[in-house]
Short mmCIF file of C-alpha atoms in Angstrom, two decimals:
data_model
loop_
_atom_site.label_atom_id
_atom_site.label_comp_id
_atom_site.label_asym_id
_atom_site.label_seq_id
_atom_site.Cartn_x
_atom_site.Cartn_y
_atom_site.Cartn_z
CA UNK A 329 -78.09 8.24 53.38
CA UNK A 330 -75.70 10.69 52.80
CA UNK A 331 -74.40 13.11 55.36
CA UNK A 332 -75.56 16.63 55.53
CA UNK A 333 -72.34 19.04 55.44
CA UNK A 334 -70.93 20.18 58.77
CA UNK A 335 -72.14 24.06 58.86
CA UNK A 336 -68.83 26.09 58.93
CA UNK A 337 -67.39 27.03 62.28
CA UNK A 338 -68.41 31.05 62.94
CA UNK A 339 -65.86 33.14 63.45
CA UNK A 340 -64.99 34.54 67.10
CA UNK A 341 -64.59 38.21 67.44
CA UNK A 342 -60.82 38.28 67.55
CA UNK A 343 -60.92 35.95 63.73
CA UNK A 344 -63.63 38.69 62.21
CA UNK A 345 -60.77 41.40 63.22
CA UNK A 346 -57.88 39.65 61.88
CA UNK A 347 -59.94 39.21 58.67
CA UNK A 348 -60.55 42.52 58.41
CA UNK A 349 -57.11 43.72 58.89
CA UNK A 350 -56.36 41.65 56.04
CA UNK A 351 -58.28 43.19 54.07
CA UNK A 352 -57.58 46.54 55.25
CA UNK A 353 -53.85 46.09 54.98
CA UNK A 354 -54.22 44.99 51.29
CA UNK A 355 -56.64 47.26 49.94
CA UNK A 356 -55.05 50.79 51.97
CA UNK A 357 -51.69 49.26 52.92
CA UNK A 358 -49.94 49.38 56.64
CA UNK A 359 -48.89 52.92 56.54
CA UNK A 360 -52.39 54.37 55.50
CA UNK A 361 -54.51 51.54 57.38
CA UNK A 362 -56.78 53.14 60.36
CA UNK A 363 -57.77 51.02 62.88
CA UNK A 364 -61.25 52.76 62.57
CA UNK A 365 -61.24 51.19 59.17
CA UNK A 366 -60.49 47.89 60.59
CA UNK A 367 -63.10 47.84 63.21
CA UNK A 368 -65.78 49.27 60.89
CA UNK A 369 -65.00 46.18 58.08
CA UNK A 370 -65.20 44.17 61.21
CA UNK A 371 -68.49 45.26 62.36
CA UNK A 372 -67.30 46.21 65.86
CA UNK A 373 -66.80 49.31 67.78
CA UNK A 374 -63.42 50.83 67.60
CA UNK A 375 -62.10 50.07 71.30
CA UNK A 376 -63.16 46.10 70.38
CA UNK A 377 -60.26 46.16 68.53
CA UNK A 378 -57.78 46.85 72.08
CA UNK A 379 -59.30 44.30 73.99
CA UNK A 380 -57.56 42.06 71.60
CA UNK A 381 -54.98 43.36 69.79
CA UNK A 382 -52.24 46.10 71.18
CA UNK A 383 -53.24 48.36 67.66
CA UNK A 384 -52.25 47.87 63.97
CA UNK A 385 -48.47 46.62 64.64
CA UNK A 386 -49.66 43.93 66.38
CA UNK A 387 -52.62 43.25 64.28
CA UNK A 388 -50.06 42.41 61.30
CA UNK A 389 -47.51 40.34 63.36
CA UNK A 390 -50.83 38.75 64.53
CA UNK A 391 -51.62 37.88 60.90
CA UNK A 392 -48.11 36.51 59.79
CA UNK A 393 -47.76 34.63 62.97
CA UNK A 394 -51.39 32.74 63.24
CA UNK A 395 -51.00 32.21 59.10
CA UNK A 396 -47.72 31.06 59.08
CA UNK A 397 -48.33 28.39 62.19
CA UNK A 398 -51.80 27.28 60.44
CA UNK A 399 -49.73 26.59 57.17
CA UNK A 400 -47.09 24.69 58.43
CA UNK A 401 -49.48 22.70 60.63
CA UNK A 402 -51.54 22.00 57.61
CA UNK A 403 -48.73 21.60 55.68
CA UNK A 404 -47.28 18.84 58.33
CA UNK A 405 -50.59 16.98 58.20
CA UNK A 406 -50.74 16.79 53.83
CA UNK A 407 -46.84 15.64 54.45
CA UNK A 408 -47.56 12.73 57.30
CA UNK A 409 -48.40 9.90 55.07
CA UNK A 410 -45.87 10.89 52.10
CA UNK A 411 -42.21 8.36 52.24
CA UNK A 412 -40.44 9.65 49.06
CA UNK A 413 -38.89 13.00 49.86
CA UNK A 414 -39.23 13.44 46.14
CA UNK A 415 -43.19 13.61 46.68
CA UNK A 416 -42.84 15.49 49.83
CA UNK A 417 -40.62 18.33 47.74
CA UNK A 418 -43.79 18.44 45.58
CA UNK A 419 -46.28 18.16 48.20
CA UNK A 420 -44.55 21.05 50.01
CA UNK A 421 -44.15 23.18 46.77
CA UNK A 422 -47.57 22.55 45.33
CA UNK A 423 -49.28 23.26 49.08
CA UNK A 424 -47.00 27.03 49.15
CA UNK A 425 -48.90 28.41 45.94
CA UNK A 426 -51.72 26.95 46.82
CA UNK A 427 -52.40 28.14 50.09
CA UNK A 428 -51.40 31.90 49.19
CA UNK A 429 -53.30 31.99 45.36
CA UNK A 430 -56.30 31.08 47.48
CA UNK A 431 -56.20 34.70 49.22
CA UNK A 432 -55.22 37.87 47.26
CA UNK A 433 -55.74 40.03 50.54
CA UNK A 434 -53.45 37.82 52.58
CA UNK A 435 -50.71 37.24 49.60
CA UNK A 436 -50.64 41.06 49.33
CA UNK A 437 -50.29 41.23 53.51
CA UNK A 438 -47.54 38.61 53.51
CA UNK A 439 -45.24 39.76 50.24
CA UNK A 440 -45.57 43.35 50.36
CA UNK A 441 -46.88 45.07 53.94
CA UNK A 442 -44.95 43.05 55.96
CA UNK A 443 -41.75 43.75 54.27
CA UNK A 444 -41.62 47.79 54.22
CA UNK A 445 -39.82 47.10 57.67
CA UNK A 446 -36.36 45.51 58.36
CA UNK A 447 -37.84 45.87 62.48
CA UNK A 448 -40.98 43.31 60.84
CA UNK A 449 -38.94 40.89 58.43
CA UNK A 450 -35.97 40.60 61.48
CA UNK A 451 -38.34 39.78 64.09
CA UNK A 452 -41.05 37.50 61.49
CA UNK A 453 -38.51 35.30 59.75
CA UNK A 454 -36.05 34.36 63.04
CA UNK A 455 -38.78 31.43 64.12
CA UNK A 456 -41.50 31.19 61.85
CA UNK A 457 -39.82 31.62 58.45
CA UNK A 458 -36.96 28.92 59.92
CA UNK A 459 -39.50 26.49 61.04
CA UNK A 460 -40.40 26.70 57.66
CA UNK A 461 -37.44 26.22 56.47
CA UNK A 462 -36.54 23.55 58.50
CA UNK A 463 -39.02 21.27 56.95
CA UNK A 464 -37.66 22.02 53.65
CA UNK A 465 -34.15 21.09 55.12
CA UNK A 466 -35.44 17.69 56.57
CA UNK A 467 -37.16 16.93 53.11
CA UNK A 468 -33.86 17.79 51.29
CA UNK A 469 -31.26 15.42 53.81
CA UNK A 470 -34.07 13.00 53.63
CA UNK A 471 -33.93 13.26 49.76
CA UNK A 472 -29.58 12.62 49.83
CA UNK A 473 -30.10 9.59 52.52
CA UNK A 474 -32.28 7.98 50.06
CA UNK A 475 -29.94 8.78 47.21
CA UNK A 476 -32.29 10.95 45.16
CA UNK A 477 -31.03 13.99 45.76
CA UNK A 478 -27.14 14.88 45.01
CA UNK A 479 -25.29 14.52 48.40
CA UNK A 480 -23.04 17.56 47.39
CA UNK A 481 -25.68 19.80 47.72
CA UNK A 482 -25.99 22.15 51.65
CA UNK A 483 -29.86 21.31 52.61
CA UNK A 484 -30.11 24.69 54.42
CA UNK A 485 -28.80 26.20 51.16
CA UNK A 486 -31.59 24.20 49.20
CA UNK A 487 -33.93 25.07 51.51
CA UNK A 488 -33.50 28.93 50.85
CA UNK A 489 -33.50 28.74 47.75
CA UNK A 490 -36.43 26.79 47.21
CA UNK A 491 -38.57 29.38 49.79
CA UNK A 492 -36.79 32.04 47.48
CA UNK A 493 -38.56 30.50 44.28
CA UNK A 494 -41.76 30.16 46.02
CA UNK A 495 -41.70 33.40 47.26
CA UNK A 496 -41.04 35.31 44.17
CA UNK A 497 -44.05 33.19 42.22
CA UNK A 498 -46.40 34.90 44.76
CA UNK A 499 -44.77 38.15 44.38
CA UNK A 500 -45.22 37.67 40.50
CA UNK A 501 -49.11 36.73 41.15
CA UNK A 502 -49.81 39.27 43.71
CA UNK A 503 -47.91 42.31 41.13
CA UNK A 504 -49.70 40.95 37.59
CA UNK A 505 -52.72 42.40 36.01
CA UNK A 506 -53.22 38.67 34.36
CA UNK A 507 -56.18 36.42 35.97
CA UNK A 508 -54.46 33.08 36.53
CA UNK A 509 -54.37 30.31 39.08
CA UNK A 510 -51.21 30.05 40.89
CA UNK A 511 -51.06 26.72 42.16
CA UNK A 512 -50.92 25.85 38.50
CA UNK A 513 -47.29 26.43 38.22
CA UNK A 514 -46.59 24.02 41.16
CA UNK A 515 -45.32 21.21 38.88
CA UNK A 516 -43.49 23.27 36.65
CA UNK A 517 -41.63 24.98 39.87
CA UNK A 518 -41.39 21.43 41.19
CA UNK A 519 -39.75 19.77 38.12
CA UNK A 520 -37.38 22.67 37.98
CA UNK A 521 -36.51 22.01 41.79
CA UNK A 522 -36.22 18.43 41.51
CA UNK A 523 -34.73 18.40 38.19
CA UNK A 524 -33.07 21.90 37.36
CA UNK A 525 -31.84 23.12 34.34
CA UNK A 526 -29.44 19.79 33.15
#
């Protein structure tokens, strides 16, 4: 007999807020954003919002920080069982573009509020951006051990550039008027990686 499906997990208070600053943040933008706004999306009362969350700043380090550490968990777990770093390049690229094109409201959040702020991008990328990039890294030395990758090549240098690929594919998606599916472009942003242009 098959299994009924697990009912989904409700949300706590604080996750219904961060959802709704999401949305807030990508429909009105940071600047504009009231936390009124927030709360009333939410469905609680305005002071709700302070018994979790110091006001809007925090609300939108909140976001990047809880995203970023869910992704790169997630992202550890689809990478556990993977050997060739060749497949975990792919893996890693294909699970970036997914896990953005699946949320407009937080794409927007990540690639255009949180940057109108040197203060935000200096304090956001110093740990979570380099844990991020530090699996990159280890898939690219792991690549030149096994002698796929070209040994000449700096990792950390490879590593920022693939993040900068990825991260100017969501820009593209979250700026065009065109309907498509992101992750789509994950192999041809992967063969260009893994191959590049010779």
């Amino acid at each position: 007999m098959a299994r009924a499906a697990e009912a989904p997990r409700p949300q706590s208070k604080r996750e219904r807020i961060l959802r709704a600053a999401i949305e807030v943040f990508a429909q009105s933008g940071y600047f504009n954003a009231k936390v009124s706004e927030i709360a009333r999306t939410a469905g609680v009362a305005d002071g709700t919002i302070y018994l979790y969350f110091d006001g809007k700043e925090d609300l939108l380090i909140s976001i990047f920080r809880e995203h970023t550490r869910n992704y790169l968990q997630s992202l550890e777990r689809d990478l556990a069982n993977v050997n060739r770093a060749e497949d975990r390049m792919r893996i890693a690229i294909r699970h970036h573009l997914a896990a953005l094109g699946r949320d407009r409201a937080l794409a927007i959040v990540a690639q255009v509020e949180l940057r109108h702020s040197l203060k935000f991008m200096a304090l956001l990328s110093h740990q979570e951006i380099g844990d991020y990039l530090n699996i990159l890294r280890k898939i690219v030395e792991q690549g030149q051990s096994e002698g796929a990758f070209r040994r000449n090549l700096h990792p950390q240098l490879v590593a920022k550039a693939v993040f900068g690929i990825l991260d100017e594919m969501v820009t593209s998606w979250v700026l065009s008027e065109k309907e498509y599916a992101l992750a789509d472009q994950s192999e041809q942003v992967a063969d260009l990686v893994l191959n590049g242009l010779l």
